[in-house]
Tab-separated table of C-alpha atoms in Angstrom:
chain	number	residue	atom	x	y	z
T	383	MET	CA	46.300	-12.867	-6.876
T	384	THR	CA	43.968	-9.864	-6.950
T	385	ALA	CA	43.831	-6.831	-4.708
T	386	ALA	CA	40.715	-8.348	-3.190
T	387	ASP	CA	42.734	-11.451	-2.298
T	388	ASP	CA	45.483	-9.337	-0.757
T	389	ALA	CA	42.923	-7.614	1.449
T	390	ALA	CA	41.226	-10.865	2.456
T	391	GLY	CA	42.027	-10.391	6.104
T	392	ASP	CA	40.328	-6.999	6.169
T	393	ILE	CA	36.882	-8.195	7.157
T	394	ALA	CA	34.352	-5.424	7.706
T	395	HIS	CA	34.133	-4.301	11.316
T	396	ALA	CA	30.965	-4.004	13.333
T	397	PRO	CA	29.375	-0.601	13.831
T	398	ALA	CA	30.800	1.413	16.716
T	399	GLY	CA	29.596	0.285	20.114
T	400	THR	CA	28.656	-3.250	19.062
T	401	ALA	CA	30.387	-6.547	19.648
T	402	ASP	CA	32.337	-8.125	16.833
T	403	PRO	CA	30.141	-11.047	15.676
T	404	GLY	CA	33.263	-12.900	14.552
T	405	ARG	CA	34.370	-13.345	18.153
T	406	GLY	CA	33.438	-16.523	19.968
T	407	ARG	CA	33.460	-18.052	23.418
T	408	GLY	CA	36.161	-20.688	22.954
T	409	PRO	CA	37.390	-23.323	23.353
T	410	ALA	CA	40.959	-22.053	23.220
T	411	TRP	CA	42.034	-24.468	20.491
T	412	LEU	CA	39.243	-23.238	18.218
T	413	ASP	CA	39.978	-19.575	18.965
T	414	GLY	CA	43.620	-20.016	18.030
T	415	LEU	CA	42.841	-22.027	14.931
T	416	LEU	CA	40.301	-19.529	13.610
T	417	ALA	CA	42.616	-16.605	14.273
T	418	ALA	CA	45.242	-18.302	12.107
T	419	GLN	CA	42.933	-19.634	9.378
T	420	LEU	CA	40.359	-16.877	8.959
T	421	PRO	CA	42.341	-14.731	6.491
T	422	GLU	CA	42.837	-17.753	4.249
T	423	LEU	CA	39.176	-18.747	4.530
T	424	VAL	CA	38.111	-15.245	3.502
T	425	ARG	CA	40.564	-15.353	0.623
T	426	LEU	CA	39.106	-18.679	-0.526
T	427	ARG	CA	35.562	-17.343	-0.230
T	428	ARG	CA	36.414	-14.381	-2.439
T	429	ARG	CA	38.085	-16.652	-4.954
T	430	VAL	CA	34.998	-18.845	-5.175
T	431	HIS	CA	32.761	-15.771	-5.336
T	432	ALA	CA	34.751	-14.308	-8.221
T	433	HIS	CA	34.608	-17.589	-10.177
T	434	PRO	CA	31.035	-18.883	-9.762
T	435	GLU	CA	29.851	-22.061	-11.454
T	436	LEU	CA	26.326	-23.086	-12.366
T	437	SER	CA	24.587	-26.251	-11.198
T	438	TRP	CA	26.312	-29.480	-12.259
T	439	HIS	CA	29.311	-27.478	-13.494
T	440	GLU	CA	31.053	-26.873	-10.150
T	441	SER	CA	34.191	-28.800	-11.148
T	442	ARG	CA	36.636	-25.964	-10.432
T	443	THR	CA	35.171	-25.336	-6.985
T	444	THR	CA	35.134	-29.066	-6.282
T	445	GLN	CA	38.797	-29.434	-7.204
T	446	LEU	CA	39.752	-26.429	-5.063
T	447	LEU	CA	38.038	-27.940	-2.032
T	448	HIS	CA	39.584	-31.336	-2.711
T	449	ASP	CA	43.065	-29.816	-2.806
T	450	VAL	CA	42.614	-27.833	0.415
T	451	LEU	CA	41.222	-30.850	2.259
T	452	ALA	CA	44.005	-33.091	0.965
T	453	ALA	CA	46.645	-30.606	2.113
T	454	ALA	CA	45.127	-30.816	5.593
T	455	GLY	CA	45.265	-34.613	5.555
T	456	ILE	CA	41.549	-35.094	4.922
T	457	PRO	CA	40.896	-37.500	2.026
T	458	ALA	CA	37.806	-36.573	0.029
T	459	GLN	CA	35.804	-38.481	-2.557
T	460	VAL	CA	34.708	-36.505	-5.610
T	461	LEU	CA	31.228	-37.541	-6.673
T	462	PRO	CA	30.402	-38.888	-10.150
T	463	GLY	CA	30.595	-36.239	-12.825
T	464	GLY	CA	33.312	-34.306	-11.025
T	465	THR	CA	31.017	-32.024	-9.046
T	466	GLY	CA	30.491	-32.302	-5.304
T	467	LEU	CA	32.564	-34.237	-2.808
T	468	VAL	CA	32.337	-36.028	0.529
T	469	ALA	CA	34.941	-36.276	3.280
T	470	GLU	CA	34.976	-37.624	6.807
T	471	ILE	CA	36.840	-36.574	9.940
T	472	ASP	CA	37.344	-39.335	12.504
T	473	GLY	CA	37.517	-38.205	16.123
T	474	GLY	CA	39.522	-41.271	17.063
T	475	LYS	CA	36.915	-42.869	19.320
T	476	PRO	CA	33.745	-44.841	18.512
T	477	GLY	CA	30.592	-42.770	18.297
T	478	PRO	CA	27.820	-41.436	16.054
T	479	VAL	CA	28.227	-39.987	12.558
T	480	ILE	CA	27.137	-36.371	12.157
T	481	GLY	CA	26.650	-34.948	8.685
T	482	LEU	CA	27.282	-31.333	7.696
T	483	ARG	CA	26.154	-30.095	4.288
T	484	ALA	CA	26.907	-27.070	2.108
T	485	ASP	CA	25.933	-26.293	-1.495
T	486	LEU	CA	28.358	-25.188	-4.211
T	487	ASP	CA	26.414	-23.779	-7.153
T	488	ALA	CA	25.776	-20.219	-8.274
T	489	LEU	CA	22.830	-18.646	-10.082
T	490	PRO	CA	22.368	-17.517	-13.704
T	491	VAL	CA	22.177	-13.815	-12.799
T	492	ALA	CA	24.479	-10.880	-13.475
T	493	GLU	CA	26.100	-9.537	-10.308
T	494	ALA	CA	25.664	-5.865	-9.462
T	495	SER	CA	27.029	-5.835	-5.908
T	496	GLY	CA	29.958	-3.521	-6.555
T	497	LEU	CA	32.274	-5.786	-4.577
T	498	PRO	CA	35.956	-5.733	-5.555
T	499	PHE	CA	35.809	-9.519	-5.859
T	500	ALA	CA	32.535	-9.616	-7.809
T	501	SER	CA	31.875	-12.348	-10.347
T	502	THR	CA	34.207	-12.487	-13.326
T	503	VAL	CA	31.836	-14.846	-15.146
T	504	ARG	CA	29.289	-13.041	-17.266
T	505	GLY	CA	25.717	-13.741	-16.246
T	506	VAL	CA	26.646	-15.995	-13.306
T	507	ALA	CA	26.863	-14.972	-9.645
T	508	HIS	CA	26.797	-16.278	-6.093
T	509	ALA	CA	23.611	-14.382	-5.307
T	510	CYS	CA	22.391	-16.892	-2.728
T	511	GLY	CA	25.446	-17.135	-0.496
T	512	HIS	CA	26.545	-20.625	-1.455
T	513	ASP	CA	30.142	-19.390	-1.541
T	514	VAL	CA	29.745	-18.540	2.153
T	515	HIS	CA	28.167	-21.933	2.893
T	516	THR	CA	31.079	-23.653	1.166
T	517	THR	CA	33.685	-21.630	3.038
T	518	VAL	CA	32.036	-22.156	6.415
T	519	LEU	CA	31.834	-25.914	5.939
T	520	LEU	CA	35.450	-26.069	4.792
T	521	GLY	CA	36.499	-24.080	7.861
T	522	ALA	CA	34.522	-26.436	10.109
T	523	ALA	CA	36.140	-29.487	8.493
T	524	LEU	CA	39.637	-28.051	8.996
T	525	ALA	CA	38.817	-27.158	12.610
T	526	LEU	CA	37.446	-30.597	13.405
T	527	GLN	CA	40.512	-32.211	11.830
T	528	ALA	CA	42.689	-30.208	14.236
T	529	ALA	CA	40.419	-30.714	17.262
T	530	PRO	CA	41.386	-32.794	20.282
T	531	GLY	CA	40.053	-36.337	20.052
T	532	PHE	CA	36.291	-36.795	20.157
T	533	ALA	CA	33.946	-39.762	20.049
T	534	GLY	CA	32.452	-40.181	16.604
T	535	ARG	CA	32.871	-38.886	13.070
T	536	ALA	CA	31.896	-35.783	11.126
T	537	ARG	CA	30.957	-36.323	7.492
T	538	VAL	CA	31.147	-33.183	5.370
T	539	LEU	CA	28.917	-33.082	2.295
T	540	PHE	CA	29.733	-30.529	-0.399
T	541	GLN	CA	26.682	-30.745	-2.639
T	542	ALA	CA	26.381	-29.740	-6.267
T	543	ALA	CA	23.276	-28.305	-7.912
T	544	GLU	CA	20.996	-27.068	-5.155
T	545	GLU	CA	19.413	-24.456	-7.432
T	546	VAL	CA	17.850	-26.874	-9.950
T	547	MET	CA	15.293	-29.677	-9.905
T	548	PRO	CA	16.042	-32.438	-9.287
T	549	GLY	CA	18.951	-31.177	-7.220
T	550	GLY	CA	22.258	-32.586	-6.099
T	551	SER	CA	20.845	-33.860	-2.814
T	552	HIS	CA	19.610	-36.890	-4.749
T	553	GLN	CA	23.167	-37.481	-5.952
T	554	LEU	CA	24.410	-37.440	-2.357
T	555	VAL	CA	21.810	-40.012	-1.358
T	556	ALA	CA	22.465	-42.226	-4.397
T	557	SER	CA	26.216	-42.165	-3.723
T	558	GLY	CA	25.686	-43.497	-0.190
T	559	ALA	CA	26.829	-40.263	1.461
T	560	LEU	CA	23.946	-40.436	3.957
T	561	THR	CA	24.488	-44.097	4.841
T	562	GLY	CA	25.189	-44.421	8.545
T	563	VAL	CA	24.610	-40.718	9.265
T	564	ASP	CA	22.799	-40.262	12.571
T	565	ARG	CA	21.999	-36.557	12.187
T	566	VAL	CA	22.614	-33.949	9.498
T	567	PHE	CA	22.875	-30.169	9.787
T	568	ALA	CA	23.229	-27.184	7.458
T	569	LEU	CA	23.375	-23.393	7.483
T	570	HIS	CA	21.827	-21.026	4.962
T	571	CYS	CA	22.605	-17.325	4.630
T	572	ASP	CA	19.802	-14.985	5.652
T	573	PRO	CA	20.138	-11.285	4.738
T	574	ARG	CA	17.316	-10.381	7.129
T	575	VAL	CA	19.279	-11.646	10.145
T	576	PRO	CA	22.225	-9.558	11.401
T	577	ALA	CA	25.722	-10.999	11.237
T	578	GLY	CA	26.541	-12.655	14.529
T	579	ARG	CA	23.073	-14.164	14.869
T	580	VAL	CA	21.798	-17.613	13.955
T	581	GLY	CA	18.104	-18.170	13.265
T	582	LEU	CA	16.453	-21.344	14.526
T	583	ARG	CA	13.003	-22.839	14.147
T	584	VAL	CA	11.461	-26.174	15.139
T	585	GLY	CA	9.322	-27.765	12.424
T	586	PRO	CA	8.988	-26.472	8.854
T	587	ILE	CA	11.477	-23.718	8.029
T	588	THR	CA	11.119	-23.751	4.224
T	589	SER	CA	8.357	-24.706	1.800
T	590	ALA	CA	7.871	-27.286	-0.910
T	591	CYS	CA	8.441	-26.081	-4.447
T	592	ASP	CA	7.305	-27.617	-7.743
T	593	MET	CA	7.773	-26.279	-11.264
T	594	ILE	CA	4.914	-26.000	-13.751
T	595	GLU	CA	5.185	-25.523	-17.505
T	596	LEU	CA	2.102	-25.392	-19.703
T	597	GLU	CA	2.170	-25.408	-23.493
T	598	VAL	CA	-1.110	-24.496	-25.220
T	599	SER	CA	-1.599	-24.998	-28.962
T	600	GLY	CA	-4.124	-24.585	-31.769
T	601	PRO	CA	-4.323	-24.151	-35.576
T	602	GLY	CA	-3.560	-20.414	-35.492
T	603	GLY	CA	-5.365	-17.848	-37.599
T	604	HIS	CA	-6.509	-14.253	-38.119
T	605	THR	CA	-7.590	-12.109	-35.169
T	606	SER	CA	-10.653	-11.061	-37.176
T	607	ARG	CA	-11.975	-14.633	-37.175
T	608	PRO	CA	-11.278	-16.132	-33.714
T	609	HIS	CA	-14.387	-18.343	-34.069
T	610	LEU	CA	-12.632	-20.308	-36.851
T	611	THR	CA	-9.622	-21.249	-34.783
T	612	VAL	CA	-8.432	-21.556	-31.177
T	613	ASP	CA	-7.654	-18.428	-29.192
T	614	VAL	CA	-4.346	-19.597	-27.756
T	615	VAL	CA	-3.605	-16.304	-26.016
T	616	GLY	CA	-7.051	-16.228	-24.436
T	617	ALA	CA	-6.700	-19.820	-23.260
T	618	LEU	CA	-3.261	-19.153	-21.843
T	619	THR	CA	-4.297	-16.028	-19.982
T	620	ALA	CA	-7.362	-17.772	-18.565
T	621	VAL	CA	-5.101	-20.320	-16.919
T	622	ALA	CA	-2.618	-17.663	-15.818
T	623	ALA	CA	-5.327	-15.566	-14.169
T	624	ARG	CA	-7.534	-18.230	-12.625
T	625	LEU	CA	-5.365	-21.208	-11.734
T	626	PRO	CA	-3.577	-19.596	-8.739
T	627	LEU	CA	-6.922	-18.728	-7.111
T	628	LEU	CA	-8.483	-22.124	-7.834
T	629	VAL	CA	-5.476	-24.000	-6.431
T	630	SER	CA	-5.761	-22.006	-3.202
T	631	ARG	CA	-9.438	-23.057	-3.005
T	632	ARG	CA	-8.805	-26.759	-3.639
T	633	LEU	CA	-5.960	-27.148	-1.144
T	634	ASP	CA	-6.216	-26.539	2.589
T	635	PRO	CA	-5.737	-22.753	3.019
T	636	ARG	CA	-3.527	-23.439	6.038
T	637	ALA	CA	-1.027	-25.012	3.613
T	638	GLY	CA	-0.187	-21.585	2.199
T	639	ALA	CA	-0.183	-22.672	-1.472
T	640	LEU	CA	1.461	-19.970	-3.577
T	641	LEU	CA	1.346	-20.300	-7.378
T	642	VAL	CA	3.239	-17.504	-9.141
T	643	TRP	CA	4.063	-17.266	-12.843
T	644	GLY	CA	7.573	-16.333	-13.896
T	645	ALA	CA	7.273	-16.454	-17.695
T	646	ILE	CA	4.527	-16.221	-20.302
T	647	GLY	CA	4.849	-16.029	-24.055
T	648	ALA	CA	2.752	-16.319	-27.207
T	649	GLY	CA	2.737	-14.781	-30.641
T	650	GLU	CA	4.513	-11.867	-32.307
T	651	ALA	CA	2.031	-9.918	-34.436
T	652	SER	CA	-1.005	-7.991	-33.195
T	653	ASN	CA	-3.298	-9.395	-35.901
T	654	VAL	CA	-2.216	-13.040	-35.821
T	655	ILE	CA	-3.589	-15.659	-33.451
T	656	PRO	CA	-0.511	-17.778	-32.678
T	657	ARG	CA	-0.382	-21.524	-32.853
T	658	GLN	CA	1.424	-21.971	-29.576
T	659	GLY	CA	2.015	-20.301	-26.216
T	660	THR	CA	3.757	-21.217	-22.966
T	661	LEU	CA	3.351	-20.457	-19.295
T	662	ARG	CA	5.922	-21.244	-16.579
T	663	GLY	CA	5.831	-20.812	-12.838
T	664	THR	CA	6.355	-22.332	-9.412
T	665	LEU	CA	3.939	-23.728	-6.877
T	666	ARG	CA	5.143	-23.357	-3.296
T	667	ILE	CA	3.366	-25.094	-0.424
T	668	MET	CA	4.167	-24.849	3.269
T	669	ASP	CA	2.597	-28.156	4.282
T	670	ARG	CA	3.903	-31.614	3.370
T	671	ALA	CA	0.470	-33.291	3.248
T	672	ALA	CA	-0.931	-30.661	0.886
T	673	TRP	CA	2.179	-30.928	-1.282
T	674	GLU	CA	1.440	-34.626	-1.812
T	675	LEU	CA	-2.006	-33.695	-3.209
T	676	ALA	CA	-0.983	-30.791	-5.411
T	677	GLU	CA	-0.061	-32.398	-8.740
T	678	PRO	CA	-3.405	-34.122	-9.492
T	679	VAL	CA	-5.267	-30.993	-8.388
T	680	VAL	CA	-3.295	-28.799	-10.801
T	681	THR	CA	-3.698	-31.309	-13.627
T	682	GLU	CA	-7.473	-31.463	-13.170
T	683	LEU	CA	-7.883	-27.700	-12.939
T	684	VAL	CA	-5.815	-27.012	-16.059
T	685	GLU	CA	-7.948	-29.427	-18.058
T	686	GLN	CA	-11.146	-27.780	-16.805
T	687	LEU	CA	-9.919	-24.259	-17.545
T	688	LEU	CA	-8.824	-25.110	-21.085
T	689	ALA	CA	-11.844	-27.229	-22.043
T	690	PRO	CA	-14.059	-24.321	-23.250
T	691	SER	CA	-11.303	-23.006	-25.526
T	692	GLY	CA	-10.789	-26.225	-27.472
T	693	ALA	CA	-7.021	-25.796	-27.133
T	694	ALA	CA	-4.684	-28.722	-26.977
T	695	HIS	CA	-2.165	-28.629	-24.178
T	696	ARG	CA	0.816	-30.305	-22.642
T	697	LEU	CA	1.362	-29.872	-18.912
T	698	THR	CA	4.789	-30.585	-17.438
T	699	TYR	CA	4.684	-30.788	-13.661
T	700	VAL	CA	8.070	-31.270	-12.014
T	701	ARG	CA	7.883	-32.269	-8.370
T	702	GLY	CA	10.680	-30.494	-6.597
T	703	VAL	CA	11.389	-30.853	-2.907
T	704	PRO	CA	9.219	-31.083	0.204
T	705	PRO	CA	9.462	-28.551	3.031
T	706	VAL	CA	12.536	-28.689	5.271
T	707	VAL	CA	11.116	-29.850	8.604
T	708	ASN	CA	13.559	-29.362	11.469
T	709	ASP	CA	13.697	-32.079	14.089
T	710	ALA	CA	13.092	-30.649	17.577
T	711	ARG	CA	16.002	-32.493	19.195
T	712	SER	CA	18.364	-31.369	16.442
T	713	VAL	CA	17.262	-27.749	16.842
T	714	ALA	CA	17.886	-28.030	20.586
T	715	MET	CA	21.412	-29.232	19.822
T	716	MET	CA	22.005	-26.274	17.503
T	717	ARG	CA	20.625	-23.856	20.089
T	718	GLU	CA	23.017	-25.241	22.694
T	719	ALA	CA	25.864	-25.094	20.174
T	720	VAL	CA	25.221	-21.450	19.197
T	721	THR	CA	24.916	-20.466	22.846
T	722	ARG	CA	28.256	-22.082	23.622
T	723	ALA	CA	29.935	-20.828	20.454
T	724	ILE	CA	28.741	-17.210	20.334
T	725	GLY	CA	26.476	-16.534	23.306
T	726	PRO	CA	22.785	-16.798	24.281
T	727	ASP	CA	21.923	-13.537	22.499
T	728	ALA	CA	23.106	-15.013	19.202
T	729	VAL	CA	20.047	-17.254	18.891
T	730	VAL	CA	17.042	-15.661	17.160
T	731	ALA	CA	13.694	-17.066	16.079
T	732	VAL	CA	12.872	-17.099	12.372
T	733	GLU	CA	9.675	-17.703	10.431
T	734	GLN	CA	8.971	-20.359	7.825
T	735	SER	CA	10.080	-19.222	4.388
T	736	ALA	CA	8.221	-19.735	1.121
T	737	GLY	CA	11.589	-20.533	-0.425
T	738	ALA	CA	12.610	-24.135	-1.040
T	739	GLU	CA	15.765	-26.044	-0.112
T	740	ASP	CA	16.691	-29.535	-1.237
T	741	PHE	CA	18.277	-30.173	2.161
T	742	ALA	CA	14.773	-31.546	2.728
T	743	VAL	CA	15.757	-34.628	0.738
T	744	LEU	CA	18.587	-35.387	3.172
T	745	LEU	CA	16.179	-35.106	6.102
T	746	GLU	CA	14.220	-38.015	4.648
T	747	HIS	CA	17.254	-40.176	5.457
T	748	ALA	CA	18.367	-38.737	8.807
T	749	PRO	CA	16.911	-36.312	11.344
T	750	GLY	CA	18.503	-32.893	11.451
T	751	ALA	CA	18.047	-29.155	11.133
T	752	LEU	CA	18.703	-26.198	8.853
T	753	ALA	CA	19.599	-22.902	10.533
T	754	ARG	CA	19.719	-19.345	9.184
T	755	LEU	CA	23.155	-17.728	9.257
T	756	GLY	CA	22.859	-13.962	9.640
T	757	VAL	CA	24.776	-12.068	6.933
T	758	TRP	CA	23.331	-8.526	7.168
T	759	ASP	CA	25.946	-5.960	8.191
T	760	GLY	CA	23.386	-3.716	9.887
T	761	LEU	CA	24.474	-0.737	7.798
T	762	GLU	CA	23.480	-1.232	4.178
T	763	PRO	CA	19.864	-1.776	3.078
T	764	GLN	CA	18.794	-5.393	3.271
T	765	VAL	CA	19.020	-7.031	-0.167
T	766	ASP	CA	17.239	-10.342	-0.614
T	767	LEU	CA	18.659	-13.658	-1.755
T	768	HIS	CA	18.844	-14.145	-5.539
T	769	SER	CA	19.137	-10.397	-6.033
T	770	THR	CA	21.878	-9.094	-8.316
T	771	GLY	CA	22.998	-6.799	-5.504
T	772	PHE	CA	23.131	-9.440	-2.748
T	773	ARG	CA	26.045	-9.102	-0.317
T	774	ALA	CA	27.070	-11.228	2.654
T	775	ASP	CA	28.930	-9.764	5.632
T	776	GLU	CA	32.113	-11.847	5.913
T	777	ARG	CA	32.013	-11.634	9.700
T	778	ALA	CA	29.417	-14.390	9.363
T	779	ILE	CA	32.156	-16.843	8.311
T	780	PRO	CA	33.727	-17.385	11.760
T	781	VAL	CA	30.240	-17.390	13.298
T	782	GLY	CA	29.248	-20.188	10.906
T	783	VAL	CA	32.428	-22.174	11.539
T	784	ARG	CA	31.998	-21.952	15.307
T	785	THR	CA	28.333	-22.916	15.003
T	786	LEU	CA	29.014	-26.031	12.929
T	787	VAL	CA	31.973	-27.173	15.051
T	788	HIS	CA	30.010	-26.811	18.282
T	789	THR	CA	26.965	-28.444	16.672
T	790	VAL	CA	29.008	-31.518	15.802
T	791	LEU	CA	30.528	-31.764	19.278
T	792	THR	CA	27.129	-31.239	20.917
T	793	ALA	CA	25.430	-33.821	18.698
T	794	LEU	CA	28.211	-36.359	19.252
T	795	ALA	CA	27.783	-35.932	23.003
T	796	GLY	CA	24.144	-36.913	22.563
């Protein structure tokens, strides 16, 4: 056990004169349970944070969750491949099935947060808050297991591989984890929202995201005689410069299509025209209908842009996920739950993000909502998701647990 583990109960306190966002509004059984379990939940979060695992490799995290659930009398099914698991808490009376989902995977980035429990795995870090999502869902499962009887069941979905395409949401669907689920809910950390607040939005709250990879090739040659070969670099840069603008002109501008390149490469010598070059990026679209049209538009435009160069090409277009579109009734349930759990001031409005979330896949099988869990401590500068310096205020953990528990009870009550 590390010093960070020993200090797990020492959650950062709110600035002077402000309410502690970890405090809730009952019920008494939940207050008592959280008071007893919170130090252990924080300890588990720090353990997961210090030992991050990449997509489809979350076996250690999966086993840890399985063991904790089993110790609490909650049987869990590990999904094929040993990553991700599903468990169900029965309230003891007939009723609906409410799904709760959290993601397990970390990112291939080097952590520079300075935390005493920072990643011990070189080049891998929980820079998106999935360790917090995991801990919050585990806390909610343990709380619901100890709750007085309720009508219905809560199905907890610990999903692998949210950060890749195709993601682990497809595995959940294929395994039957969504079968019979009436509604499904999730939380996602938001470093722009203060700890103690939960951001809600009806309708689209994230965007679609597809991946594009273009390989351009030609015979190669000398830079003094470009007319005798194919200018691969010129062809590649023509696509890089013009395709984002042309896509925005071919799709409805209200769809907010955003094509941004993340990698480009070709050649090594200044006087050699290379034989091959590559271009990689993402296309993000805020509208579902426009997303359905995007692939053939991109394919056509790439062909037109490359035609004058004479370059051969291979375009790989990977359809990712559609926007997360929150169901209005489900958002109303979450708003009621947050109000009961934390207070009316805890609910804040949030805008649609250009980021993507494969929770959208689950919403194709059941109505539901994704909410933003505030993790900014109000003191340090705001550091965005996927940043090497990302930090999450641990006072968000009890807020998240209370939110999910009350969401389940509210949704079960109809």
